[in-house]
């Protein structure tokens, strides 16, 4: 019930604002790290967005590896974004049964938000390449503008090539472009790197927010050693 209330509140808050420029950041967030946060903040600023909605995936079609429980990934995203007034977290994909295709998520959002809301889907430039394997790429590009985050100097020729096949002029700086490239400060951080470090007992301080590292450690997630249970009869003082 708490989850449902949470979702209703967020949608109501967003629906009440016609003309809203809404960023949506999808991903597994397994776990969320500071490159996600920096990218989201940069998109908010560079594209004058009003809100950034983080949308942790439930059961993404393109990840075969088994993910940490959705509820735990949601919790990590929530604590990581709690202090930012314009960062919100959606339960939409984790509460929905079945595969979470981006096009279905965007259709749902378009249906529940006020007419005239503009949606911007923020993703790494690498992930935009997956568009062609997603369900219904043409519709996806109708529903939202893509903000493709890249490191300065990154080679985007393959992305440009792939998009050219979908339709001319899709990528570029103009107002008609559906895919906009955004340079973010160089960050080689990825969730896989964080997971590897955690599993091998390495340090992740400053790579994930402190609150995220603390929750991971507290629950012994990602192969970290779970904390010793209290001895029988021990008192918390
Ligand atoms: P994994 O290593 O498991 O693939 P990830 O770090 O790529 O994880 P995801 O949850 O897959 O994280 O990514 C969510 C979104 O954030 C994707 O659009 C992804 O491209 C983007 N992203 C991830 N890492 C970075 C980064 N260092 N800089 C910019 N964008 C990133
Ligand atoms: Mg990834």
PDB file of C-alpha atoms and ligand atoms in Angstrom:
ATOM      1  CA  UNK A   1       0.000   0.000   0.000  1.00  0.00           C
ATOM      2  CA  UNK A   2       2.817   2.392   0.784  1.00  0.00           C
ATOM      3  CA  UNK A   3       4.286   1.875  -2.683  1.00  0.00           C
ATOM      4  CA  UNK A   4       0.976   2.678  -4.335  1.00  0.00           C
ATOM      5  CA  UNK A   5       0.597   5.914  -2.364  1.00  0.00           C
ATOM      6  CA  UNK A   6       4.105   6.864  -3.328  1.00  0.00           C
ATOM      7  CA  UNK A   7       3.365   6.365  -7.013  1.00  0.00           C
ATOM      8  CA  UNK A   8       0.090   8.286  -6.868  1.00  0.00           C
ATOM      9  CA  UNK A   9       1.794  11.237  -5.226  1.00  0.00           C
ATOM     10  CA  UNK A  10       4.553  11.471  -7.792  1.00  0.00           C
ATOM     11  CA  UNK A  11       2.268  11.198 -10.801  1.00  0.00           C
ATOM     12  CA  UNK A  12      -0.117  13.740  -9.272  1.00  0.00           C
ATOM     13  CA  UNK A  13       2.752  16.130  -8.672  1.00  0.00           C
ATOM     14  CA  UNK A  14       3.897  15.797 -12.269  1.00  0.00           C
ATOM     15  CA  UNK A  15       0.427  15.841 -13.822  1.00  0.00           C
ATOM     16  CA  UNK A  16      -0.411  19.108 -12.129  1.00  0.00           C
ATOM     17  CA  UNK A  17       2.161  20.903 -14.234  1.00  0.00           C
ATOM     18  CA  UNK A  18       1.251  21.433 -17.886  1.00  0.00           C
ATOM     19  CA  UNK A  19       4.271  22.239 -20.033  1.00  0.00           C
ATOM     20  CA  UNK A  20       6.511  20.225 -17.741  1.00  0.00           C
ATOM     21  CA  UNK A  21       9.919  19.267 -19.076  1.00  0.00           C
ATOM     22  CA  UNK A  22      10.428  15.864 -17.530  1.00  0.00           C
ATOM     23  CA  UNK A  23      13.676  13.916 -17.583  1.00  0.00           C
ATOM     24  CA  UNK A  24      13.426  10.159 -17.228  1.00  0.00           C
ATOM     25  CA  UNK A  25      16.481   8.166 -16.309  1.00  0.00           C
ATOM     26  CA  UNK A  26      15.962   4.456 -16.799  1.00  0.00           C
ATOM     27  CA  UNK A  27      18.345   1.709 -15.881  1.00  0.00           C
ATOM     28  CA  UNK A  28      18.974  -1.266 -13.686  1.00  0.00           C
ATOM     29  CA  UNK A  29      20.731   0.861 -11.050  1.00  0.00           C
ATOM     30  CA  UNK A  30      22.418  -2.256  -9.741  1.00  0.00           C
ATOM     31  CA  UNK A  31      23.635  -0.331  -7.796  1.00  0.00           C
ATOM     32  CA  UNK A  32      23.185   3.419  -8.443  1.00  0.00           C
ATOM     33  CA  UNK A  33      26.527   5.275  -8.570  1.00  0.00           C
ATOM     34  CA  UNK A  34      27.719   8.850  -8.797  1.00  0.00           C
ATOM     35  CA  UNK A  35      28.010   8.821 -12.616  1.00  0.00           C
ATOM     36  CA  UNK A  36      24.231   8.250 -12.749  1.00  0.00           C
ATOM     37  CA  UNK A  37      23.716  11.202 -10.415  1.00  0.00           C
ATOM     38  CA  UNK A  38      26.155  13.502 -12.203  1.00  0.00           C
ATOM     39  CA  UNK A  39      24.562  12.608 -15.556  1.00  0.00           C
ATOM     40  CA  UNK A  40      21.060  13.293 -14.240  1.00  0.00           C
ATOM     41  CA  UNK A  41      22.086  16.635 -12.759  1.00  0.00           C
ATOM     42  CA  UNK A  42      23.909  17.644 -15.927  1.00  0.00           C
ATOM     43  CA  UNK A  43      20.830  16.802 -18.051  1.00  0.00           C
ATOM     44  CA  UNK A  44      18.630  18.810 -15.694  1.00  0.00           C
ATOM     45  CA  UNK A  45      20.878  21.851 -16.067  1.00  0.00           C
ATOM     46  CA  UNK A  46      21.899  21.630 -19.728  1.00  0.00           C
ATOM     47  CA  UNK A  47      18.361  20.966 -21.003  1.00  0.00           C
ATOM     48  CA  UNK A  48      16.474  23.115 -18.497  1.00  0.00           C
ATOM     49  CA  UNK A  49      14.407  20.209 -17.228  1.00  0.00           C
ATOM     50  CA  UNK A  50      11.982  20.683 -14.350  1.00  0.00           C
ATOM     51  CA  UNK A  51      12.253  17.255 -12.754  1.00  0.00           C
ATOM     52  CA  UNK A  52      14.291  14.091 -13.172  1.00  0.00           C
ATOM     53  CA  UNK A  53      12.421  10.848 -12.645  1.00  0.00           C
ATOM     54  CA  UNK A  54      14.641   7.872 -11.893  1.00  0.00           C
ATOM     55  CA  UNK A  55      13.022   4.669 -13.068  1.00  0.00           C
ATOM     56  CA  UNK A  56      14.704   1.502 -11.832  1.00  0.00           C
ATOM     57  CA  UNK A  57      13.945  -1.428 -14.123  1.00  0.00           C
ATOM     58  CA  UNK A  58      11.983  -4.411 -12.881  1.00  0.00           C
ATOM     59  CA  UNK A  59      13.045  -7.143 -15.237  1.00  0.00           C
ATOM     60  CA  UNK A  60      14.793  -5.491 -18.191  1.00  0.00           C
ATOM     61  CA  UNK A  61      14.624  -7.390 -21.486  1.00  0.00           C
ATOM     62  CA  UNK A  62      18.273  -6.774 -22.299  1.00  0.00           C
ATOM     63  CA  UNK A  63      19.922  -7.910 -19.110  1.00  0.00           C
ATOM     64  CA  UNK A  64      20.223 -11.650 -18.752  1.00  0.00           C
ATOM     65  CA  UNK A  65      22.356 -11.463 -15.634  1.00  0.00           C
ATOM     66  CA  UNK A  66      20.207 -11.736 -12.529  1.00  0.00           C
ATOM     67  CA  UNK A  67      19.804  -8.399 -10.801  1.00  0.00           C
ATOM     68  CA  UNK A  68      19.674  -7.578  -7.118  1.00  0.00           C
ATOM     69  CA  UNK A  69      16.045  -7.551  -5.902  1.00  0.00           C
ATOM     70  CA  UNK A  70      14.100  -4.665  -7.442  1.00  0.00           C
ATOM     71  CA  UNK A  71      12.966  -3.487  -4.025  1.00  0.00           C
ATOM     72  CA  UNK A  72      16.581  -3.183  -2.881  1.00  0.00           C
ATOM     73  CA  UNK A  73      17.687  -1.321  -6.032  1.00  0.00           C
ATOM     74  CA  UNK A  74      14.687   0.999  -5.569  1.00  0.00           C
ATOM     75  CA  UNK A  75      15.737   1.631  -1.976  1.00  0.00           C
ATOM     76  CA  UNK A  76      19.283   2.508  -3.051  1.00  0.00           C
ATOM     77  CA  UNK A  77      18.020   4.921  -5.721  1.00  0.00           C
ATOM     78  CA  UNK A  78      15.699   6.504  -3.164  1.00  0.00           C
ATOM     79  CA  UNK A  79      18.387   7.161  -0.578  1.00  0.00           C
ATOM     80  CA  UNK A  80      20.853   8.343  -3.250  1.00  0.00           C
ATOM     81  CA  UNK A  81      18.399  10.920  -4.600  1.00  0.00           C
ATOM     82  CA  UNK A  82      16.621  11.894  -1.372  1.00  0.00           C
ATOM     83  CA  UNK A  83      18.368  15.208  -0.820  1.00  0.00           C
ATOM     84  CA  UNK A  84      17.822  16.571  -4.347  1.00  0.00           C
ATOM     85  CA  UNK A  85      14.563  18.562  -4.597  1.00  0.00           C
ATOM     86  CA  UNK A  86      14.108  17.749  -8.307  1.00  0.00           C
ATOM     87  CA  UNK A  87      15.119  14.090  -8.305  1.00  0.00           C
ATOM     88  CA  UNK A  88      12.144  11.715  -8.022  1.00  0.00           C
ATOM     89  CA  UNK A  89      11.949   7.927  -8.103  1.00  0.00           C
ATOM     90  CA  UNK A  90       9.247   5.947  -9.870  1.00  0.00           C
ATOM     91  CA  UNK A  91       8.015   2.474  -8.924  1.00  0.00           C
ATOM     92  CA  UNK A  92       6.327   2.036 -12.293  1.00  0.00           C
ATOM     93  CA  UNK A  93       8.678  -0.553 -13.783  1.00  0.00           C
ATOM     94  CA  UNK A  94       9.404  -2.474 -10.609  1.00  0.00           C
ATOM     95  CA  UNK A  95       5.709  -2.810  -9.737  1.00  0.00           C
ATOM     96  CA  UNK A  96       4.732  -3.949 -13.218  1.00  0.00           C
ATOM     97  CA  UNK A  97       4.674  -7.596 -14.156  1.00  0.00           C
ATOM     98  CA  UNK A  98       6.494  -8.830 -17.196  1.00  0.00           C
ATOM     99  CA  UNK A  99       9.161  -7.243 -19.302  1.00  0.00           C
ATOM    100  CA  UNK A 100       9.710  -3.529 -19.027  1.00  0.00           C
ATOM    101  CA  UNK A 101      10.069  -2.218 -22.550  1.00  0.00           C
ATOM    102  CA  UNK A 102      10.939   1.459 -22.764  1.00  0.00           C
ATOM    103  CA  UNK A 103       8.158   2.114 -25.257  1.00  0.00           C
ATOM    104  CA  UNK A 104       5.533   0.743 -22.835  1.00  0.00           C
ATOM    105  CA  UNK A 105       6.882   2.877 -20.005  1.00  0.00           C
ATOM    106  CA  UNK A 106       6.841   5.985 -22.190  1.00  0.00           C
ATOM    107  CA  UNK A 107       3.312   5.268 -23.481  1.00  0.00           C
ATOM    108  CA  UNK A 108       2.133   4.902 -19.906  1.00  0.00           C
ATOM    109  CA  UNK A 109       3.799   8.146 -18.843  1.00  0.00           C
ATOM    110  CA  UNK A 110       2.410  10.023 -21.862  1.00  0.00           C
ATOM    111  CA  UNK A 111      -1.083   8.769 -20.958  1.00  0.00           C
ATOM    112  CA  UNK A 112      -0.954   9.817 -17.305  1.00  0.00           C
ATOM    113  CA  UNK A 113       0.846  13.159 -17.622  1.00  0.00           C
ATOM    114  CA  UNK A 114      -0.717  16.465 -18.632  1.00  0.00           C
ATOM    115  CA  UNK A 115      -0.959  17.110 -22.378  1.00  0.00           C
ATOM    116  CA  UNK A 116       2.019  19.177 -23.486  1.00  0.00           C
ATOM    117  CA  UNK A 117       4.439  17.489 -21.118  1.00  0.00           C
ATOM    118  CA  UNK A 118       7.779  17.012 -22.834  1.00  0.00           C
ATOM    119  CA  UNK A 119       9.680  13.843 -21.973  1.00  0.00           C
ATOM    120  CA  UNK A 120      13.454  13.515 -22.196  1.00  0.00           C
ATOM    121  CA  UNK A 121      14.909  10.055 -21.823  1.00  0.00           C
ATOM    122  CA  UNK A 122      18.420  10.260 -20.430  1.00  0.00           C
ATOM    123  CA  UNK A 123      20.777   7.442 -21.222  1.00  0.00           C
ATOM    124  CA  UNK A 124      24.431   6.719 -21.850  1.00  0.00           C
ATOM    125  CA  UNK A 125      25.398   7.031 -25.509  1.00  0.00           C
ATOM    126  CA  UNK A 126      26.214   3.308 -25.446  1.00  0.00           C
ATOM    127  CA  UNK A 127      22.651   2.510 -24.419  1.00  0.00           C
ATOM    128  CA  UNK A 128      21.101   4.607 -27.207  1.00  0.00           C
ATOM    129  CA  UNK A 129      22.640   2.104 -29.586  1.00  0.00           C
ATOM    130  CA  UNK A 130      20.340  -0.506 -28.096  1.00  0.00           C
ATOM    131  CA  UNK A 131      17.357   1.489 -29.438  1.00  0.00           C
ATOM    132  CA  UNK A 132      17.414  -0.482 -32.618  1.00  0.00           C
ATOM    133  CA  UNK A 133      16.889  -3.682 -30.659  1.00  0.00           C
ATOM    134  CA  UNK A 134      14.170  -2.177 -28.494  1.00  0.00           C
ATOM    135  CA  UNK A 135      10.526  -2.646 -29.282  1.00  0.00           C
ATOM    136  CA  UNK A 136       9.174  -0.014 -31.691  1.00  0.00           C
ATOM    137  CA  UNK A 137      12.070   2.481 -31.982  1.00  0.00           C
ATOM    138  CA  UNK A 138      10.070   4.875 -34.184  1.00  0.00           C
ATOM    139  CA  UNK A 139       7.377   5.213 -31.538  1.00  0.00           C
ATOM    140  CA  UNK A 140       9.984   5.609 -28.791  1.00  0.00           C
ATOM    141  CA  UNK A 141      11.487   8.526 -30.691  1.00  0.00           C
ATOM    142  CA  UNK A 142       8.039  10.087 -31.151  1.00  0.00           C
ATOM    143  CA  UNK A 143       7.291   9.893 -27.463  1.00  0.00           C
ATOM    144  CA  UNK A 144      10.485  11.441 -26.133  1.00  0.00           C
ATOM    145  CA  UNK A 145      13.698  13.201 -26.946  1.00  0.00           C
ATOM    146  CA  UNK A 146      16.809  11.229 -26.117  1.00  0.00           C
ATOM    147  CA  UNK A 147      19.637  12.804 -24.203  1.00  0.00           C
ATOM    148  CA  UNK A 148      22.678  10.684 -24.946  1.00  0.00           C
ATOM    149  CA  UNK A 149      25.339  11.171 -22.298  1.00  0.00           C
ATOM    150  CA  UNK A 150      28.899  10.796 -23.444  1.00  0.00           C
ATOM    151  CA  UNK A 151      32.369  11.454 -22.237  1.00  0.00           C
ATOM    152  CA  UNK A 152      34.242  14.260 -24.045  1.00  0.00           C
ATOM    153  CA  UNK A 153      36.067  12.825 -27.058  1.00  0.00           C
ATOM    154  CA  UNK A 154      33.919   9.708 -27.258  1.00  0.00           C
ATOM    155  CA  UNK A 155      33.423   8.335 -30.782  1.00  0.00           C
ATOM    156  CA  UNK A 156      29.761   8.700 -31.722  1.00  0.00           C
ATOM    157  CA  UNK A 157      30.070   7.728 -35.384  1.00  0.00           C
ATOM    158  CA  UNK A 158      28.407   4.349 -34.852  1.00  0.00           C
ATOM    159  CA  UNK A 159      25.476   5.959 -33.050  1.00  0.00           C
ATOM    160  CA  UNK A 160      25.097   8.475 -35.891  1.00  0.00           C
ATOM    161  CA  UNK A 161      25.222   5.646 -38.442  1.00  0.00           C
ATOM    162  CA  UNK A 162      22.576   3.592 -36.659  1.00  0.00           C
ATOM    163  CA  UNK A 163      20.260   6.589 -36.285  1.00  0.00           C
ATOM    164  CA  UNK A 164      20.671   7.576 -39.911  1.00  0.00           C
ATOM    165  CA  UNK A 165      19.168   4.214 -40.846  1.00  0.00           C
ATOM    166  CA  UNK A 166      16.105   4.950 -38.709  1.00  0.00           C
ATOM    167  CA  UNK A 167      15.509   8.329 -40.283  1.00  0.00           C
ATOM    168  CA  UNK A 168      17.419  11.391 -41.493  1.00  0.00           C
ATOM    169  CA  UNK A 169      18.107  14.257 -39.082  1.00  0.00           C
ATOM    170  CA  UNK A 170      17.257  12.297 -35.940  1.00  0.00           C
ATOM    171  CA  UNK A 171      20.529  13.193 -34.289  1.00  0.00           C
ATOM    172  CA  UNK A 172      21.866  16.704 -34.008  1.00  0.00           C
ATOM    173  CA  UNK A 173      21.662  20.032 -32.217  1.00  0.00           C
ATOM    174  CA  UNK A 174      18.547  21.350 -34.013  1.00  0.00           C
ATOM    175  CA  UNK A 175      15.092  21.602 -32.419  1.00  0.00           C
ATOM    176  CA  UNK A 176      13.799  18.783 -34.669  1.00  0.00           C
ATOM    177  CA  UNK A 177      16.488  16.330 -33.521  1.00  0.00           C
ATOM    178  CA  UNK A 178      15.206  13.440 -31.412  1.00  0.00           C
ATOM    179  CA  UNK A 179      18.603  12.442 -30.051  1.00  0.00           C
ATOM    180  CA  UNK A 180      20.747  15.091 -28.417  1.00  0.00           C
ATOM    181  CA  UNK A 181      24.282  14.453 -27.327  1.00  0.00           C
ATOM    182  CA  UNK A 182      25.317  15.717 -23.918  1.00  0.00           C
ATOM    183  CA  UNK A 183      28.908  15.796 -22.778  1.00  0.00           C
ATOM    184  CA  UNK A 184      29.380  14.975 -19.111  1.00  0.00           C
ATOM    185  CA  UNK A 185      32.631  15.182 -17.184  1.00  0.00           C
ATOM    186  CA  UNK A 186      34.714  12.065 -17.761  1.00  0.00           C
ATOM    187  CA  UNK A 187      33.463   9.289 -15.533  1.00  0.00           C
ATOM    188  CA  UNK A 188      34.441   5.681 -16.171  1.00  0.00           C
ATOM    189  CA  UNK A 189      32.298   4.456 -13.315  1.00  0.00           C
ATOM    190  CA  UNK A 190      29.787   1.667 -13.985  1.00  0.00           C
ATOM    191  CA  UNK A 191      27.616  -0.549 -11.818  1.00  0.00           C
ATOM    192  CA  UNK A 192      29.534  -3.608 -13.007  1.00  0.00           C
ATOM    193  CA  UNK A 193      32.745  -2.051 -11.773  1.00  0.00           C
ATOM    194  CA  UNK A 194      31.142  -1.309  -8.409  1.00  0.00           C
ATOM    195  CA  UNK A 195      29.805  -4.879  -8.125  1.00  0.00           C
ATOM    196  CA  UNK A 196      33.225  -6.349  -8.932  1.00  0.00           C
ATOM    197  CA  UNK A 197      34.880  -4.187  -6.337  1.00  0.00           C
ATOM    198  CA  UNK A 198      32.329  -5.051  -3.690  1.00  0.00           C
ATOM    199  CA  UNK A 199      32.563  -8.779  -4.384  1.00  0.00           C
ATOM    200  CA  UNK A 200      36.340  -8.711  -4.047  1.00  0.00           C
ATOM    201  CA  UNK A 201      36.303  -6.670  -0.865  1.00  0.00           C
ATOM    202  CA  UNK A 202      37.433  -3.478  -2.609  1.00  0.00           C
ATOM    203  CA  UNK A 203      36.539   0.067  -1.623  1.00  0.00           C
ATOM    204  CA  UNK A 204      33.697   2.004  -3.267  1.00  0.00           C
ATOM    205  CA  UNK A 205      33.903   5.145  -1.174  1.00  0.00           C
ATOM    206  CA  UNK A 206      33.232   8.246  -3.326  1.00  0.00           C
ATOM    207  CA  UNK A 207      32.063   6.045  -6.226  1.00  0.00           C
ATOM    208  CA  UNK A 208      28.617   5.627  -4.692  1.00  0.00           C
ATOM    209  CA  UNK A 209      26.939   7.943  -2.158  1.00  0.00           C
ATOM    210  CA  UNK A 210      27.791   7.065   1.462  1.00  0.00           C
ATOM    211  CA  UNK A 211      24.175   6.134   2.157  1.00  0.00           C
ATOM    212  CA  UNK A 212      24.276   3.601  -0.686  1.00  0.00           C
ATOM    213  CA  UNK A 213      27.540   2.053   0.503  1.00  0.00           C
ATOM    214  CA  UNK A 214      26.129   1.818   4.021  1.00  0.00           C
ATOM    215  CA  UNK A 215      22.945   0.051   2.932  1.00  0.00           C
ATOM    216  CA  UNK A 216      24.891  -2.405   0.774  1.00  0.00           C
ATOM    217  CA  UNK A 217      27.166  -3.240   3.665  1.00  0.00           C
ATOM    218  CA  UNK A 218      24.310  -3.475   6.147  1.00  0.00           C
ATOM    219  CA  UNK A 219      22.547  -6.080   4.001  1.00  0.00           C
ATOM    220  CA  UNK A 220      25.639  -7.899   2.820  1.00  0.00           C
ATOM    221  CA  UNK A 221      24.590  -7.228  -0.794  1.00  0.00           C
ATOM    222  CA  UNK A 222      26.735  -7.807  -3.891  1.00  0.00           C
ATOM    223  CA  UNK A 223      28.891 -10.369  -2.152  1.00  0.00           C
ATOM    224  CA  UNK A 224      29.959  -8.091   0.678  1.00  0.00           C
ATOM    225  CA  UNK A 225      30.347  -9.833   4.001  1.00  0.00           C
ATOM    226  CA  UNK A 226      27.103  -9.517   5.927  1.00  0.00           C
ATOM    227  CA  UNK A 227      27.690  -7.964   9.325  1.00  0.00           C
ATOM    228  CA  UNK A 228      27.954 -10.371  12.272  1.00  0.00           C
ATOM    229  CA  UNK A 229      24.602 -10.900  13.962  1.00  0.00           C
ATOM    230  CA  UNK A 230      24.481  -9.762  17.542  1.00  0.00           C
ATOM    231  CA  UNK A 231      25.354 -12.476  20.067  1.00  0.00           C
ATOM    232  CA  UNK A 232      22.321 -13.988  21.829  1.00  0.00           C
ATOM    233  CA  UNK A 233      21.338 -11.837  24.760  1.00  0.00           C
ATOM    234  CA  UNK A 234      23.481  -8.931  23.581  1.00  0.00           C
ATOM    235  CA  UNK A 235      21.987  -5.526  24.287  1.00  0.00           C
ATOM    236  CA  UNK A 236      22.156  -2.521  22.028  1.00  0.00           C
ATOM    237  CA  UNK A 237      23.472   0.245  24.206  1.00  0.00           C
TER     238      UNK A 237
HETATM  239  P1  LIG B   1      26.182  -1.952 -15.751  1.00  0.00           P
HETATM  240  O1  LIG B   1      27.650  -1.790 -15.584  1.00  0.00           O
HETATM  241  O2  LIG B   1      25.595  -3.046 -14.923  1.00  0.00           O
HETATM  242  O3  LIG B   1      25.770  -1.999 -17.189  1.00  0.00           O
HETATM  243  P2  LIG B   1      25.631   0.876 -15.603  1.00  0.00           P
HETATM  244  O4  LIG B   1      26.641   1.574 -14.778  1.00  0.00           O
HETATM  245  O5  LIG B   1      25.751   0.989 -17.089  1.00  0.00           O
HETATM  246  O6  LIG B   1      25.523  -0.635 -15.144  1.00  0.00           O
HETATM  247  P3  LIG B   1      22.799   1.087 -15.779  1.00  0.00           P
HETATM  248  O7  LIG B   1      21.842   0.894 -14.675  1.00  0.00           O
HETATM  249  O8  LIG B   1      22.923   0.047 -16.832  1.00  0.00           O
HETATM  250  O9  LIG B   1      24.241   1.357 -15.117  1.00  0.00           O
HETATM  251  O10 LIG B   1      22.609   2.490 -16.441  1.00  0.00           O
HETATM  252  C1  LIG B   1      21.529   3.346 -16.310  1.00  0.00           C
HETATM  253  C2  LIG B   1      21.737   4.486 -17.287  1.00  0.00           C
HETATM  254  O11 LIG B   1      22.879   5.278 -16.904  1.00  0.00           O
HETATM  255  C3  LIG B   1      22.042   3.981 -18.700  1.00  0.00           C
HETATM  256  O12 LIG B   1      21.400   4.841 -19.606  1.00  0.00           O
HETATM  257  C4  LIG B   1      23.542   4.117 -18.802  1.00  0.00           C
HETATM  258  O13 LIG B   1      23.958   4.280 -20.136  1.00  0.00           O
HETATM  259  C5  LIG B   1      23.818   5.358 -17.970  1.00  0.00           C
HETATM  260  N1  LIG B   1      25.170   5.356 -17.404  1.00  0.00           N
HETATM  261  C6  LIG B   1      25.758   4.403 -16.683  1.00  0.00           C
HETATM  262  N2  LIG B   1      27.018   4.731 -16.332  1.00  0.00           N
HETATM  263  C7  LIG B   1      27.245   5.945 -16.852  1.00  0.00           C
HETATM  264  C8  LIG B   1      28.381   6.843 -16.867  1.00  0.00           C
HETATM  265  N3  LIG B   1      29.520   6.537 -16.258  1.00  0.00           N
HETATM  266  N4  LIG B   1      28.237   8.027 -17.516  1.00  0.00           N
HETATM  267  C9  LIG B   1      27.078   8.331 -18.142  1.00  0.00           C
HETATM  268  N5  LIG B   1      25.985   7.539 -18.179  1.00  0.00           N
HETATM  269  C10 LIG B   1      26.058   6.359 -17.550  1.00  0.00           C
HETATM  270 MG1  LIG B   2      25.056  -0.326 -18.521  1.00  0.00          MG
END
